[in-house]
Amino acid sequence: MSVFSKIQKPYTVSEVLSAYRQTKAAIEYHCRELEAVLQAAENAGIGSAVSYRAAMFRDDRLVELKRSTWQALLAASGVEKVLSVSRLERFEQFLEGNGNGVRSIPEPSEEAIMEMLAGGAVKELFAEMIREAFDFLRPGKGWHDEYKTNKKNGRVSVGKKIILEGLVHETPFYVNIYPRQRRHLIQVDKIFRLLDGKPFPFDSYSSPLVDGLSSARKGETEYFKWERYGNGNLHLTFLRDDLLVKFNQIAGGLAEPAIGDGAV
């Protein structure tokens, strides 16, 4: 069995959609009742425009329900944990209506979520996620190209130790990992756990690597050893050579993407 099946939420797409439709119907029903009562009060000279405000309240609740349902659908679809940073960012833009306002978010459906994901099968999405992380880490691809450590460890693959430039902003009072770089580091942590056949926790704001980086100047997790410097640079060492080889092979198209011991 693929480890991927073990990290899914304990509900299905159909269950999410069923709960959405029931909740939507209940909101619409009770708001119609409320609007009728308030309209009768207005007709009797009690208050003004209260039925209109009730309609606005209904619309706001339905929009929020729709947004929350899309988030639950993404989790229940089984691909949430293998999406690239860029796809997650596009999903966030989608939840804001792609620049057209939240009221333009389409109605949730099984067909709509697959269309939104461009029909990507889990295997292809996982490979895309790895290629994006590979580009983030690889010497010569990003801005951290000048360091001897990076050049020594290879320009066409990710070496055992790399230097990532300008990831951390440090003051005497706090440590801040820049938001997009933070997402990429969480993604890298996620990938190595999945390649090792271990599920990545749902509903986790951060990851063991990012948590460690935020709390200590140097340290290690199961997969990485790190040291951060006052100039904002991060020295990152990969502790599992077998997983690093697999990561490079998948990113280079030399191996099929697989989570753990089973194909996704």
Short mmCIF file of C-alpha atoms in Angstrom, two decimals, residues 13-245:
data_model
loop_
_atom_site.label_atom_id
_atom_site.label_comp_id
_atom_site.label_asym_id
_atom_site.label_seq_id
_atom_site.Cartn_x
_atom_site.Cartn_y
_atom_site.Cartn_z
CA VAL A 13 -14.68 14.08 -1.56
CA SER A 14 -18.25 12.77 -1.71
CA GLU A 15 -18.69 13.26 2.04
CA VAL A 16 -17.38 16.82 1.83
CA LEU A 17 -19.75 17.66 -1.03
CA SER A 18 -22.70 16.05 0.75
CA ALA A 19 -22.01 18.09 3.91
CA TYR A 20 -21.62 21.24 1.79
CA ARG A 21 -24.97 20.78 0.04
CA GLN A 22 -26.80 20.05 3.29
CA THR A 23 -25.26 23.06 5.03
CA LYS A 24 -25.94 25.34 2.08
CA ALA A 25 -29.58 24.23 1.93
CA ALA A 26 -29.97 24.82 5.69
CA ILE A 27 -28.46 28.32 5.49
CA GLU A 28 -30.69 29.27 2.55
CA TYR A 29 -33.82 27.89 4.24
CA HIS A 30 -33.30 29.61 7.60
CA CYS A 31 -32.25 32.87 5.98
CA ARG A 32 -35.43 32.88 3.86
CA GLU A 33 -37.43 32.44 7.04
CA LEU A 34 -35.50 35.25 8.72
CA GLU A 35 -35.89 37.57 5.74
CA ALA A 36 -39.66 36.98 5.71
CA VAL A 37 -39.96 37.78 9.41
CA LEU A 38 -37.82 40.91 9.08
CA GLN A 39 -39.75 42.03 5.99
CA ALA A 40 -42.99 41.73 7.95
CA ALA A 41 -41.45 43.84 10.70
CA GLU A 42 -40.38 46.47 8.17
CA ASN A 43 -43.89 46.53 6.69
CA ALA A 44 -45.14 47.30 10.20
CA GLY A 45 -42.71 50.21 10.46
CA ILE A 46 -40.18 48.39 12.64
CA GLY A 47 -36.65 49.04 11.44
CA SER A 48 -35.51 49.69 7.90
CA ALA A 49 -33.47 47.68 5.39
CA VAL A 50 -33.09 44.88 7.93
CA SER A 51 -34.27 42.27 5.43
CA TYR A 52 -31.63 43.52 3.01
CA ARG A 53 -28.96 43.15 5.68
CA ALA A 54 -30.22 39.62 6.35
CA ALA A 55 -29.70 38.82 2.66
CA MET A 56 -26.18 40.19 2.83
CA PHE A 57 -25.55 38.06 5.92
CA ARG A 58 -26.77 35.00 3.97
CA ASP A 59 -24.53 35.75 1.02
CA ASP A 60 -21.49 36.25 3.23
CA ARG A 61 -22.10 32.95 5.03
CA LEU A 62 -22.50 31.11 1.72
CA VAL A 63 -19.26 32.56 0.35
CA GLU A 64 -17.36 31.53 3.48
CA LEU A 65 -18.94 28.08 3.31
CA LYS A 66 -17.86 27.76 -0.32
CA ARG A 67 -14.26 28.76 0.44
CA SER A 68 -14.04 26.36 3.38
CA THR A 69 -15.50 23.58 1.26
CA TRP A 70 -12.87 24.07 -1.44
CA GLN A 71 -10.14 23.79 1.21
CA ALA A 72 -11.71 20.59 2.56
CA LEU A 73 -12.06 19.21 -0.99
CA LEU A 74 -8.38 19.76 -1.68
CA ALA A 75 -7.49 17.82 1.47
CA ALA A 76 -10.00 15.04 0.79
CA SER A 77 -8.93 14.70 -2.86
CA GLY A 78 -5.67 13.16 -1.66
CA VAL A 79 -3.28 15.54 -3.40
CA GLU A 80 -2.87 18.32 -0.83
CA LYS A 81 0.46 17.02 0.43
CA VAL A 82 2.04 16.58 -2.99
CA LEU A 83 1.30 20.00 -4.44
CA SER A 84 4.13 22.32 -5.42
CA VAL A 85 4.45 25.74 -3.80
CA SER A 86 3.37 27.39 -7.05
CA ARG A 87 0.21 25.25 -7.26
CA LEU A 88 -0.64 26.04 -3.64
CA GLU A 89 -0.23 29.73 -4.39
CA ARG A 90 -2.53 29.43 -7.40
CA PHE A 91 -5.07 27.69 -5.17
CA GLU A 92 -4.93 30.57 -2.69
CA GLN A 93 -5.52 33.02 -5.56
CA PHE A 94 -8.44 30.83 -6.64
CA LEU A 95 -9.95 31.13 -3.14
CA GLU A 96 -9.83 34.91 -3.54
CA GLY A 97 -11.67 34.72 -6.87
CA ASN A 98 -8.59 35.14 -9.09
CA GLY A 99 -8.86 38.91 -8.83
CA ASN A 100 -12.62 39.00 -9.44
CA GLY A 101 -13.71 38.90 -5.81
CA VAL A 102 -14.63 35.99 -3.57
CA ARG A 103 -18.20 35.91 -4.83
CA SER A 104 -16.90 34.66 -8.18
CA ILE A 105 -15.53 31.42 -6.71
CA PRO A 106 -17.21 28.56 -8.61
CA GLU A 107 -19.55 26.07 -7.02
CA PRO A 108 -17.64 23.17 -5.40
CA SER A 109 -17.90 19.87 -7.24
CA GLU A 110 -15.85 16.74 -7.86
CA GLU A 111 -15.40 17.70 -11.52
CA ALA A 112 -14.38 21.26 -10.66
CA ILE A 113 -11.58 20.28 -8.29
CA MET A 114 -10.06 17.90 -10.84
CA GLU A 115 -10.28 20.60 -13.49
CA MET A 116 -8.64 23.08 -11.12
CA LEU A 117 -5.78 20.63 -10.58
CA ALA A 118 -5.46 20.30 -14.37
CA GLY A 119 -6.30 16.62 -14.09
CA GLY A 120 -2.91 15.98 -12.50
CA ALA A 121 -2.48 12.43 -11.25
CA VAL A 122 -0.80 12.12 -7.87
CA LYS A 123 2.38 10.71 -9.41
CA GLU A 124 2.75 13.66 -11.78
CA LEU A 125 1.95 16.17 -9.05
CA PHE A 126 4.56 14.63 -6.77
CA ALA A 127 7.15 14.75 -9.56
CA GLU A 128 6.29 18.41 -10.20
CA MET A 129 6.70 19.13 -6.50
CA ILE A 130 10.15 17.49 -6.49
CA ARG A 131 11.29 19.36 -9.61
CA GLU A 132 10.28 22.67 -8.04
CA ALA A 133 12.18 21.85 -4.83
CA PHE A 134 15.14 20.72 -6.94
CA ASP A 135 15.21 24.09 -8.69
CA PHE A 136 15.05 25.84 -5.32
CA LEU A 137 18.03 23.88 -3.99
CA ARG A 138 20.21 23.32 -7.04
CA PRO A 139 23.42 25.33 -7.48
CA GLY A 140 23.37 27.39 -10.66
CA LYS A 141 19.59 27.55 -10.72
CA GLY A 142 18.95 30.01 -7.91
CA TRP A 143 20.68 33.02 -6.50
CA HIS A 144 23.02 30.98 -4.26
CA ASP A 145 25.43 30.11 -7.09
CA GLU A 146 28.67 31.73 -5.98
CA TYR A 147 29.61 29.54 -3.03
CA LYS A 148 32.44 27.00 -3.33
CA THR A 149 30.44 24.47 -1.33
CA ASN A 150 27.68 24.57 -3.92
CA LYS A 151 30.08 24.34 -6.86
CA LYS A 152 31.99 21.48 -5.23
CA ASN A 153 28.82 19.51 -4.65
CA GLY A 154 27.64 19.75 -8.24
CA ARG A 155 25.77 22.11 -10.50
CA VAL A 156 23.41 19.60 -12.10
CA SER A 157 22.27 17.88 -8.91
CA VAL A 158 21.71 18.71 -5.27
CA GLY A 159 24.82 17.83 -3.27
CA LYS A 160 25.09 16.51 0.25
CA LYS A 161 25.73 20.01 1.59
CA ILE A 162 24.48 23.28 0.12
CA ILE A 163 24.39 26.94 1.08
CA LEU A 164 21.13 28.82 0.63
CA GLU A 165 21.64 32.55 0.56
CA GLY A 166 19.48 35.15 2.27
CA LEU A 167 16.78 32.88 3.66
CA VAL A 168 16.77 34.15 7.22
CA HIS A 169 16.34 37.59 8.75
CA GLU A 170 17.67 37.56 12.29
CA THR A 171 17.43 40.21 15.01
CA PRO A 172 18.23 40.06 18.74
CA PHE A 173 14.53 39.46 19.35
CA TYR A 174 13.32 37.05 16.67
CA VAL A 175 14.23 34.92 13.66
CA ASN A 176 12.19 35.28 10.51
CA ILE A 177 12.39 32.94 7.52
CA TYR A 178 11.11 34.84 4.48
CA PRO A 179 7.60 33.59 3.59
CA ARG A 180 8.20 32.02 0.16
CA GLN A 181 11.52 30.48 1.23
CA ARG A 182 9.73 29.16 4.30
CA ARG A 183 7.25 27.41 2.06
CA HIS A 184 10.01 25.89 -0.02
CA LEU A 185 11.79 24.57 3.08
CA ILE A 186 8.55 23.02 4.34
CA GLN A 187 8.17 21.46 0.90
CA VAL A 188 11.69 19.98 1.02
CA ASP A 189 11.02 18.57 4.50
CA LYS A 190 7.74 17.12 3.27
CA ILE A 191 9.33 15.48 0.23
CA PHE A 192 12.04 13.68 2.21
CA ARG A 193 9.51 12.34 4.70
CA LEU A 194 7.32 11.06 1.89
CA LEU A 195 10.28 9.53 0.01
CA ASP A 196 11.11 7.73 3.25
CA GLY A 197 7.59 6.35 3.48
CA LYS A 198 6.55 8.49 6.43
CA PRO A 199 3.39 10.59 6.35
CA PHE A 200 3.60 14.33 6.68
CA PRO A 201 1.13 15.63 9.32
CA PHE A 202 -2.00 17.38 8.15
CA ASP A 203 -2.98 20.80 9.44
CA SER A 204 0.62 21.56 10.34
CA TYR A 205 1.57 25.20 9.94
CA SER A 206 5.26 24.41 9.80
CA SER A 207 7.62 21.43 9.66
CA PRO A 208 10.35 19.92 11.86
CA LEU A 209 13.08 21.59 9.77
CA VAL A 210 11.50 25.04 9.86
CA ASP A 211 10.61 24.72 13.53
CA GLY A 212 14.22 23.85 14.30
CA LEU A 213 15.62 26.67 12.18
CA SER A 214 13.37 29.15 13.94
CA SER A 215 14.44 28.10 17.42
CA ALA A 216 18.17 27.27 17.17
CA ARG A 217 21.18 28.51 15.21
CA LYS A 218 22.33 24.95 14.52
CA GLY A 219 20.85 21.51 14.91
CA GLU A 220 19.49 18.54 13.05
CA THR A 221 16.34 16.57 12.36
CA GLU A 222 15.92 13.06 11.05
CA TYR A 223 16.81 14.16 7.52
CA PHE A 224 18.80 17.41 7.75
CA LYS A 225 21.53 19.15 9.66
CA TRP A 226 21.54 22.94 9.53
CA GLU A 227 23.43 25.98 10.63
CA ARG A 228 22.21 29.51 10.05
CA TYR A 229 24.42 32.59 10.00
CA GLY A 230 23.98 36.27 10.78
CA ASN A 231 24.22 37.18 7.07
CA GLY A 232 20.97 35.29 6.45
CA ASN A 233 22.60 32.24 4.88
CA LEU A 234 21.58 28.68 5.67
CA HIS A 235 24.04 25.77 5.48
CA LEU A 236 22.00 22.64 4.91
CA THR A 237 23.35 19.08 4.99
CA PHE A 238 21.31 16.08 3.86
CA LEU A 239 21.70 13.17 6.28
CA ARG A 240 20.09 10.44 4.17
CA ASP A 241 22.21 9.77 1.09
CA ASP A 242 19.73 7.19 -0.21
CA LEU A 243 16.86 9.69 -0.20
CA LEU A 244 19.02 12.40 -1.75
CA VAL A 245 19.94 10.05 -4.61
#
